[in-house]
Amino acid sequence: AMAAAPPLASQPPRPLGEPMEYGYKPLPPAQANPNGYVAAPRGAYYPAAAAPGGNPDYLLGVGDKLKLTVFEETDLSGDYTIDSSGFIRMPLVGQLRAAGYTAQQLEGVIGGALAQGYLKSPRVSVEVSTYRPFYIIGAVTRPGQYPYVNHMNALNAIALAGGFTPAAVESKVYVRREGTNREVRMPTDRTTAIYPGDVVRVDSTVFAEAMQLLNPLSTPLSIAAAAAIP
């Protein structure tokens, strides 16, 4: 007679959300917030754009282009650009402030607005498709505004602007973050991250500055002038 097979070892229930060896980590269950909306799982409908420098706390700003998805609502889903006042305009709800929020916070703002008598438990996803530009001024060959790409650093930015001019002091590169009035001297290497809206300024030699006083037309562009360059 064949020996009876040993009983299967009892396995405790797998904790919710724990990754399984043969598959992907399951998405956490969606939960409605007090406003009645459910934010879509990140990247549920299309690949998520990486936040600048991998920073999930990136704050949206004027000029950012957004990919907005409202699940099962194609008329509301689409591409939106944050206007000069910091707002986007959507069907049904009209103008909504977007600047100053993270993408996830904006999901909450939009979902809350749509839940006010328009949709029941709307599911919203917001991703940045194109970031606002950054600016580089001072002793570079082509000062102006440039499109931001992920993992931008000081060396990349200067290269985009055609490199240093002969008058540049290569060790004196200053960065002013958007929303501040303070320049900070930063290393001119790949460790200095540049973010959308930043202003990068390359200093010049004392001799070059003296020549600029004699010939104001040679003064490096201001931020306003740089912004006007296509």
Backbone as numpy.savetxt, mean C-alpha at the origin, in Angstrom:
# Nx Ny Nz CAx CAy CAz Cx Cy Cz
-7.08 -69.50 11.81 -7.91 -68.31 11.81 -7.04 -67.07 11.81
-7.49 -66.04 11.10 -6.71 -64.80 11.04 -6.84 -64.05 12.34
-5.74 -63.45 12.76 -5.77 -62.67 14.00 -6.56 -61.40 13.77
-7.28 -61.02 14.76 -8.08 -59.79 14.66 -7.16 -58.58 14.55
-7.53 -57.66 13.71 -6.74 -56.44 13.55 -6.80 -55.62 14.82
-5.68 -55.00 15.20 -5.70 -54.18 16.42 -6.61 -52.99 16.24
-7.23 -52.54 17.30 -8.14 -51.38 17.18 -7.37 -50.14 16.75
-8.04 -49.31 15.97 -7.42 -48.06 15.54 -7.19 -47.16 16.74
-6.04 -46.49 16.73 -5.74 -45.57 17.84 -6.69 -44.39 17.79
-7.19 -44.04 18.93 -8.12 -42.92 19.00 -7.35 -41.61 18.82
-7.83 -40.75 17.94 -7.19 -39.46 17.68 -8.06 -38.35 18.23
-7.48 -37.42 18.97 -8.28 -36.29 19.47 -8.70 -35.41 18.31
-9.80 -34.70 18.46 -10.23 -33.79 17.38 -9.13 -32.79 17.04
-8.99 -32.48 15.75 -8.00 -31.50 15.32 -8.51 -30.10 15.65
-7.69 -29.29 16.31 -8.14 -27.92 16.65 -8.55 -27.15 15.40
-9.61 -26.35 15.52 -10.09 -25.55 14.40 -8.99 -24.62 13.90
-8.77 -24.64 12.59 -7.78 -23.74 12.01 -6.40 -24.32 11.93
-6.14 -25.50 12.51 -4.80 -26.09 12.46 -4.54 -26.63 11.06
-3.36 -26.38 10.46 -3.10 -26.88 9.10 -3.03 -28.39 9.07
-3.53 -29.00 7.99 -3.51 -30.45 7.83 -2.35 -30.81 6.91
-1.78 -31.98 7.11 -0.58 -32.36 6.39 -0.82 -32.47 4.88
-2.05 -32.77 4.48 -2.30 -33.05 3.07 -3.06 -31.94 2.36
-3.23 -30.82 3.00 -4.00 -29.77 2.35 -3.57 -28.39 2.79
-4.41 -27.42 2.49 -4.15 -26.04 2.86 -4.76 -25.74 4.21
-4.25 -24.73 4.84 -4.82 -24.29 6.10 -6.24 -23.79 5.85
-7.23 -24.32 6.58 -8.61 -23.88 6.34 -8.81 -22.43 6.74
-9.68 -21.77 6.00 -10.00 -20.39 6.34 -10.81 -20.36 7.62
-10.59 -19.38 8.48 -11.40 -19.27 9.70 -12.84 -18.96 9.33
-13.79 -19.37 10.18 -15.19 -19.08 9.87 -15.43 -17.59 9.85
-16.25 -17.14 8.89 -16.58 -15.72 8.79 -17.51 -15.33 9.92
-17.28 -14.18 10.50 -18.11 -13.69 11.58 -18.56 -12.27 11.27
-19.82 -12.01 11.52 -20.36 -10.67 11.29 -19.97 -9.76 12.43
-19.71 -8.49 12.09 -19.41 -7.52 13.13 -20.71 -6.86 13.58
-20.67 -5.98 14.58 -21.92 -5.38 15.08 -22.73 -4.64 14.02
-22.07 -4.19 12.92 -22.81 -3.51 11.86 -23.55 -4.48 10.95
-23.30 -5.78 11.12 -24.03 -6.76 10.34 -23.36 -7.20 9.06
-22.12 -6.74 8.79 -21.46 -7.16 7.56 -20.41 -8.21 7.88
-20.05 -8.97 6.85 -19.01 -9.99 7.00 -17.89 -9.64 6.04
-16.70 -9.37 6.56 -15.56 -9.08 5.70 -15.10 -10.36 5.04
-14.83 -10.29 3.75 -14.39 -11.48 3.03 -13.01 -11.90 3.52
-12.71 -13.22 3.54 -11.36 -13.65 3.89 -10.36 -13.01 2.94
-9.20 -12.61 3.45 -8.21 -11.92 2.64 -7.80 -12.80 1.47
-7.88 -12.24 0.26 -7.47 -12.99 -0.93 -8.46 -14.06 -1.34
-9.72 -13.97 -0.87 -10.69 -15.01 -1.17 -11.10 -15.00 -2.64
-11.05 -13.86 -3.31 -11.56 -13.74 -4.67 -10.48 -13.49 -5.70
-9.32 -13.04 -5.29 -8.21 -12.83 -6.22 -6.97 -12.69 -5.37
-5.77 -12.88 -5.95 -4.55 -12.80 -5.15 -4.39 -11.42 -4.54
-3.99 -11.40 -3.29 -3.81 -10.13 -2.59 -2.54 -9.45 -3.06
-2.61 -8.16 -3.30 -1.41 -7.39 -3.61 -0.59 -7.25 -2.34
0.71 -7.40 -2.46 1.55 -7.28 -1.27 1.57 -5.84 -0.80
1.45 -5.66 0.50 1.53 -4.31 1.05 2.98 -3.84 0.96
3.20 -2.53 0.85 4.57 -2.03 0.72 5.47 -2.55 1.83
6.56 -3.18 1.41 7.50 -3.71 2.38 6.90 -4.81 3.23
5.79 -5.40 2.79 5.15 -6.44 3.58 4.42 -5.91 4.79
4.09 -4.63 4.80 3.46 -4.01 5.97 1.93 -4.05 5.84
1.25 -4.88 6.65 -0.22 -4.96 6.54 -0.91 -3.72 7.07
-0.17 -2.85 7.77 -0.76 -1.64 8.34 -0.63 -0.44 7.41
-0.31 -0.69 6.14 -0.18 0.40 5.17 -1.46 1.22 5.12
-1.32 2.53 5.24 -2.47 3.42 5.21 -2.73 3.90 3.78
-3.93 3.76 3.34 -4.32 4.20 2.00 -4.23 5.71 1.90
-3.96 6.20 0.68 -3.84 7.64 0.49 -4.31 8.07 -0.89
-4.31 9.37 -1.09 -4.76 9.96 -2.36 -3.95 9.39 -3.52
-4.65 8.94 -4.54 -3.99 8.39 -5.72 -3.90 6.88 -5.73
-4.09 6.21 -4.60 -4.09 4.76 -4.59 -5.28 4.24 -5.40
-5.03 3.20 -6.19 -6.10 2.56 -6.96 -6.46 1.25 -6.28
-7.76 1.06 -6.06 -8.24 -0.07 -5.27 -9.03 -1.05 -6.14
-8.87 -2.32 -5.83 -9.70 -3.38 -6.41 -10.69 -3.78 -5.33
-11.96 -3.47 -5.54 -12.97 -3.68 -4.51 -13.94 -4.76 -4.97
-14.17 -5.75 -4.12 -15.10 -6.83 -4.43 -16.16 -6.92 -3.35
-17.41 -6.83 -3.76 -18.54 -7.12 -2.88 -19.13 -8.43 -3.39
-19.01 -9.48 -2.60 -19.39 -10.82 -3.03 -20.83 -10.87 -3.53
-20.98 -11.43 -4.75 -22.27 -11.59 -5.41 -22.94 -10.25 -5.76
-22.14 -9.18 -5.83 -22.68 -7.86 -6.20 -21.76 -7.25 -7.25
-21.90 -7.71 -8.49 -20.98 -7.26 -9.54 -21.13 -5.77 -9.85
-22.31 -5.21 -9.62 -22.51 -3.78 -9.89 -21.74 -2.90 -8.91
-21.42 -3.44 -7.74 -20.68 -2.68 -6.74 -19.19 -2.95 -6.81
-18.82 -4.09 -7.35 -17.41 -4.48 -7.42 -16.73 -3.77 -8.59
-15.45 -3.48 -8.44 -14.72 -2.84 -9.53 -13.50 -2.11 -9.04
-12.97 -1.24 -9.91 -11.77 -0.47 -9.61 -12.15 0.94 -9.18
-11.54 1.39 -8.10 -11.81 2.72 -7.57 -10.48 3.41 -7.27
-10.43 4.72 -7.52 -9.24 5.52 -7.20 -9.59 6.52 -6.11
-8.73 6.62 -5.11 -8.96 7.59 -4.03 -8.69 8.98 -4.58
-9.70 9.86 -4.51 -9.58 11.18 -5.13 -8.77 12.14 -4.27
-8.62 13.36 -4.78 -7.75 14.35 -4.11 -8.25 14.74 -2.73
-9.52 14.45 -2.44 -10.07 14.74 -1.11 -9.97 13.54 -0.17
-9.47 12.41 -0.69 -9.33 11.22 0.14 -10.54 10.30 0.13
-11.44 10.48 -0.85 -12.69 9.71 -0.88 -12.75 8.81 -2.12
-13.61 7.78 -2.03 -14.04 7.05 -3.21 -15.56 7.22 -3.30
-16.09 7.06 -4.49 -17.54 7.17 -4.68 -18.07 5.84 -5.20
-19.04 5.28 -4.46 -19.61 3.99 -4.80 -21.11 4.10 -5.08
-21.64 3.21 -5.91 -23.10 3.16 -6.06 -23.76 2.87 -4.71
-24.96 3.31 -4.55 -25.79 3.14 -3.35 -25.37 4.03 -2.20
-24.09 3.99 -1.82 -23.68 4.68 -0.59 -23.02 6.03 -0.85
-22.66 6.33 -2.11 -22.06 7.62 -2.42 -20.60 7.72 -1.98
-20.22 8.89 -1.47 -18.84 9.14 -1.08 -18.50 8.47 0.24
-17.34 7.83 0.29 -16.82 7.24 1.52 -15.36 7.62 1.65
-14.97 8.03 2.86 -13.55 8.34 3.08 -12.75 7.05 3.04
-11.64 7.08 2.29 -10.76 5.91 2.19 -9.36 6.21 2.69
-8.88 7.45 2.48 -7.52 7.81 2.90 -7.41 7.73 4.41
-6.29 7.19 4.87 -6.05 7.09 6.30 -6.44 5.77 6.91
-7.11 4.91 6.14 -7.48 3.58 6.62 -6.54 2.53 6.03
-6.41 1.39 6.72 -5.81 0.22 6.08 -6.87 -0.40 5.17
-6.44 -1.31 4.30 -7.40 -1.97 3.41 -8.46 -2.72 4.22
-8.04 -3.36 5.30 -8.99 -4.12 6.10 -9.97 -3.19 6.82
-9.48 -2.05 7.29 -10.39 -1.09 7.92 -11.40 -0.55 6.92
-10.95 -0.31 5.68 -11.87 0.19 4.66 -12.93 -0.85 4.34
-12.57 -2.12 4.38 -13.58 -3.17 4.21 -14.71 -2.98 5.22
-14.33 -2.66 6.46 -15.33 -2.44 7.49 -16.19 -1.22 7.23
-15.56 -0.14 6.76 -16.30 1.09 6.46 -17.32 0.82 5.35
-16.87 0.16 4.28 -17.77 -0.11 3.15 -18.87 -1.08 3.56
-18.47 -2.15 4.25 -19.46 -3.12 4.67 -20.50 -2.53 5.59
-20.06 -1.68 6.52 -21.00 -1.03 7.42 -21.97 -0.13 6.69
-21.47 0.60 5.68 -22.34 1.50 4.91 -23.36 0.71 4.10
-22.91 -0.39 3.49 -23.83 -1.20 2.68 -24.87 -1.91 3.53
-24.53 -2.17 4.79 -25.47 -2.87 5.68 -26.58 -1.96 6.19
-26.44 -0.66 5.96 -27.46 0.29 6.44 -28.63 0.35 5.47
-29.36 -0.75 5.36 -30.57 -0.76 4.55 -30.39 -1.14 3.10
-29.15 -1.49 2.69 -28.92 -1.83 1.29 -28.74 -3.33 1.08
-27.80 -3.93 1.81 -27.51 -5.35 1.66 -27.52 -6.02 3.03
-27.89 -7.29 3.04 -27.87 -8.06 4.27 -26.55 -8.83 4.35
-25.78 -8.56 5.38 -24.48 -9.22 5.59 -23.58 -9.17 4.36
-23.29 -7.97 3.85 -22.40 -7.88 2.68 -21.00 -8.37 3.00
-20.39 -9.04 2.05 -19.00 -9.51 2.20 -18.12 -8.66 1.29
-17.13 -8.04 1.88 -16.34 -7.02 1.18 -14.86 -7.37 1.23
-14.18 -7.17 0.11 -12.73 -7.33 0.06 -12.12 -6.13 -0.66
-11.06 -5.56 -0.08 -10.37 -4.40 -0.66 -8.89 -4.73 -0.81
-8.37 -4.52 -2.00 -6.93 -4.69 -2.25 -6.42 -3.47 -3.02
-5.15 -3.14 -2.82 -4.52 -2.05 -3.58 -3.98 -2.63 -4.88
-4.46 -2.14 -6.00 -3.96 -2.61 -7.30 -2.79 -1.78 -7.78
-2.81 -0.47 -7.51 -1.70 0.42 -7.89 -1.51 1.44 -6.78
-0.28 1.55 -6.29 0.00 2.50 -5.22 0.26 3.90 -5.76
0.03 4.90 -4.93 0.33 6.28 -5.32 1.84 6.43 -5.49
2.28 7.45 -6.24 3.71 7.58 -6.54 4.51 8.09 -5.36
5.82 8.00 -5.50 6.73 8.68 -4.56 7.48 9.74 -5.36
8.21 10.62 -4.67 8.88 11.75 -5.32 10.37 11.73 -4.98
11.19 12.12 -5.94 12.62 12.26 -5.67 13.08 13.60 -6.24
13.74 14.39 -5.40 14.16 15.74 -5.77 15.62 15.93 -5.37
16.18 17.06 -5.76 17.56 17.36 -5.40 18.54 16.96 -6.48
19.71 16.49 -6.08 20.83 16.26 -6.99 20.75 14.89 -7.66
19.68 14.70 -8.46 19.55 13.51 -9.30 19.31 13.98 -10.73
19.54 13.09 -11.67 19.47 13.48 -13.08 18.06 13.84 -13.52
17.08 13.05 -13.08 15.69 13.29 -13.51 14.77 13.36 -12.30
14.77 14.49 -11.58 13.86 14.61 -10.43 12.41 14.57 -10.89
11.55 14.07 -10.06 10.13 14.01 -10.42 9.39 12.98 -9.60
8.21 12.63 -10.07 7.42 11.60 -9.40 7.56 10.29 -10.16
7.53 9.18 -9.42 7.73 7.87 -10.00 6.73 6.88 -9.42
6.29 5.93 -10.24 5.34 4.94 -9.73 5.99 4.04 -8.69
5.24 3.75 -7.65 5.76 2.89 -6.59 5.61 1.42 -6.99
6.63 0.64 -6.70 6.54 -0.82 -6.81 6.98 -1.41 -5.49
6.52 -2.61 -5.21 6.82 -3.23 -3.93 8.33 -3.40 -3.73
8.72 -3.27 -2.47 10.12 -3.44 -2.05 11.03 -2.35 -2.63
10.48 -1.18 -2.89 11.28 -0.05 -3.34 12.23 0.37 -2.22
13.48 0.68 -2.58 14.44 1.18 -1.60 15.17 2.39 -2.18
16.05 2.98 -1.36 16.71 4.22 -1.76 17.54 4.05 -3.03
18.26 2.94 -3.15 19.08 2.71 -4.34 18.21 2.60 -5.59
17.10 1.86 -5.48 16.18 1.73 -6.63 15.65 3.09 -7.04
15.24 3.89 -6.04 14.64 5.19 -6.32 15.62 6.10 -7.05
16.85 6.14 -6.58 17.87 7.00 -7.21 18.18 6.51 -8.62
18.22 5.20 -8.81 18.46 4.65 -10.14 17.33 5.03 -11.10
16.08 4.98 -10.62 14.94 5.38 -11.46 15.07 6.82 -11.92
15.64 7.65 -11.05 15.79 9.08 -11.36 17.07 9.37 -12.13
17.70 8.34 -12.68 18.88 8.54 -13.52 20.18 8.61 -12.77
20.16 8.36 -11.47 21.39 8.38 -10.68 21.74 9.77 -10.17
22.84 9.83 -9.44 23.31 11.09 -8.86 23.87 12.02 -9.94
23.74 13.32 -9.71 24.45 14.30 -10.54 25.86 14.46 -10.00
26.78 15.08 -10.77 28.14 15.30 -10.25 28.17 16.12 -8.97
27.14 16.93 -8.74 27.12 17.78 -7.54 26.56 17.06 -6.31
26.10 15.84 -6.47 25.43 15.14 -5.37 26.40 14.74 -4.27
25.92 14.83 -3.04 26.63 14.25 -1.90 25.94 12.91 -1.64
26.54 11.85 -2.11 25.86 10.56 -2.14 25.54 10.01 -0.76
26.24 10.49 0.24 25.98 10.02 1.61 24.87 10.81 2.30
24.39 11.86 1.63 23.35 12.70 2.24 22.04 12.56 1.47
21.31 11.54 1.84 20.00 11.29 1.25 18.97 11.38 2.37
17.95 12.19 2.15 16.94 12.44 3.17 15.58 11.94 2.68
14.80 11.42 3.61 13.47 10.92 3.28 12.45 11.60 4.19
11.40 12.10 3.58 10.27 12.63 4.35 9.06 11.76 4.06
8.57 11.12 5.11 7.42 10.25 4.97 6.16 11.08 4.77
5.24 10.56 3.99 3.99 11.27 3.76 3.27 11.49 5.09
2.73 12.69 5.25 2.02 13.02 6.48 2.89 13.63 7.55
4.20 13.78 7.28 5.10 14.41 8.24 5.79 15.59 7.57
6.36 16.47 8.39 7.12 17.62 7.88 8.60 17.49 8.19
9.02 16.32 8.61 10.40 16.13 9.07 11.17 15.22 8.12
12.31 15.73 7.66 13.21 14.91 6.85 14.13 14.11 7.77
14.42 12.89 7.39 15.34 12.04 8.15 16.45 11.58 7.21
17.69 11.78 7.65 18.81 11.31 6.85 18.87 9.79 6.93
18.96 9.15 5.78 18.89 7.69 5.71 20.09 7.13 4.96
20.46 5.88 5.25 21.55 5.25 4.48 21.16 5.11 3.01
22.14 5.31 2.14 21.88 5.20 0.70 22.13 3.76 0.27
21.25 2.88 0.69 21.42 1.47 0.33 20.06 0.78 0.31
20.11 -0.54 0.21 18.86 -1.31 0.09 18.12 -1.45 1.41
18.72 -1.01 2.51 18.04 -1.12 3.80 17.04 0.01 4.02
17.13 1.07 3.22 16.22 2.21 3.37 15.00 2.00 2.49
13.90 1.61 3.11 12.67 1.36 2.37 12.01 2.67 1.98
11.48 2.71 0.78 10.72 3.86 0.29 9.26 3.43 0.13
8.35 4.30 0.57 6.92 3.97 0.55 6.16 4.96 -0.33
4.95 4.60 -0.74 4.14 5.53 -1.53 3.96 6.87 -0.83
4.11 7.94 -1.60 3.96 9.28 -1.05 5.21 9.86 -0.43
6.27 9.05 -0.28 7.52 9.56 0.30 8.17 10.59 -0.62
8.93 11.49 -0.02 9.76 12.44 -0.77 11.21 12.14 -0.44
11.99 11.79 -1.45 13.42 11.51 -1.29 14.19 12.71 -1.82
15.12 13.22 -1.01 15.91 14.38 -1.44 17.39 14.05 -1.33
18.12 14.28 -2.43 19.57 14.06 -2.45 20.25 15.41 -2.32
21.11 15.54 -1.32 21.80 16.80 -1.06 22.90 17.03 -2.09
23.34 18.28 -2.19 24.41 18.63 -3.12 25.53 19.34 -2.37
26.68 19.50 -3.04 27.85 20.10 -2.40 27.64 21.59 -2.15
28.44 22.14 -1.25 28.37 23.57 -0.95 28.65 24.39 -2.19
29.60 23.95 -3.01 29.92 24.66 -4.24 28.70 24.70 -5.16
28.03 23.56 -5.29 26.85 23.52 -6.16 25.76 24.42 -5.63
25.60 24.46 -4.30 24.58 25.32 -3.70 24.89 26.79 -3.97
26.19 27.14 -3.92 26.58 28.52 -4.21 26.26 28.88 -5.65
26.50 27.93 -6.56 26.18 28.17 -7.96 24.68 28.33 -8.17
23.89 27.61 -7.40 22.43 27.72 -7.51 21.95 29.09 -7.05
22.65 29.67 -6.06 22.30 31.02 -5.61 22.56 32.04 -6.71
23.64 31.80 -7.47 23.97 32.70 -8.56 23.05 32.47 -9.76
22.59 31.25 -9.91 21.73 30.90 -11.05 20.50 30.15 -10.54
19.47 30.86 -10.11 18.29 30.19 -9.53 17.64 29.19 -10.46
17.82 29.35 -11.76 17.19 28.43 -12.70 17.75 27.02 -12.57
18.92 26.89 -11.94 19.52 25.57 -11.81 19.13 24.89 -10.51
18.30 25.55 -9.68 17.91 24.98 -8.40 17.12 23.69 -8.61
17.41 22.62 -7.84 16.65 21.38 -7.98 15.16 21.63 -7.80
14.36 20.84 -8.45 12.92 21.04 -8.45 12.30 20.94 -7.06
11.31 21.77 -6.84 10.50 21.63 -5.64 9.59 20.43 -5.78
8.95 20.03 -4.69 8.03 18.89 -4.75 6.89 19.18 -5.71
6.37 20.41 -5.67 5.25 20.76 -6.55 5.66 20.66 -8.01
6.87 21.16 -8.32 7.34 21.09 -9.70 7.61 19.64 -10.11
8.15 18.87 -9.16 8.43 17.46 -9.46 7.15 16.71 -9.75
6.11 17.04 -9.02 4.83 16.35 -9.19 4.23 16.61 -10.56
4.60 17.73 -11.17 4.02 18.09 -12.46 4.70 17.37 -13.62
5.84 16.72 -13.34 6.56 16.02 -14.40 5.86 14.70 -14.68
5.52 14.38 -15.92 4.82 13.12 -16.22 5.72 11.92 -15.97
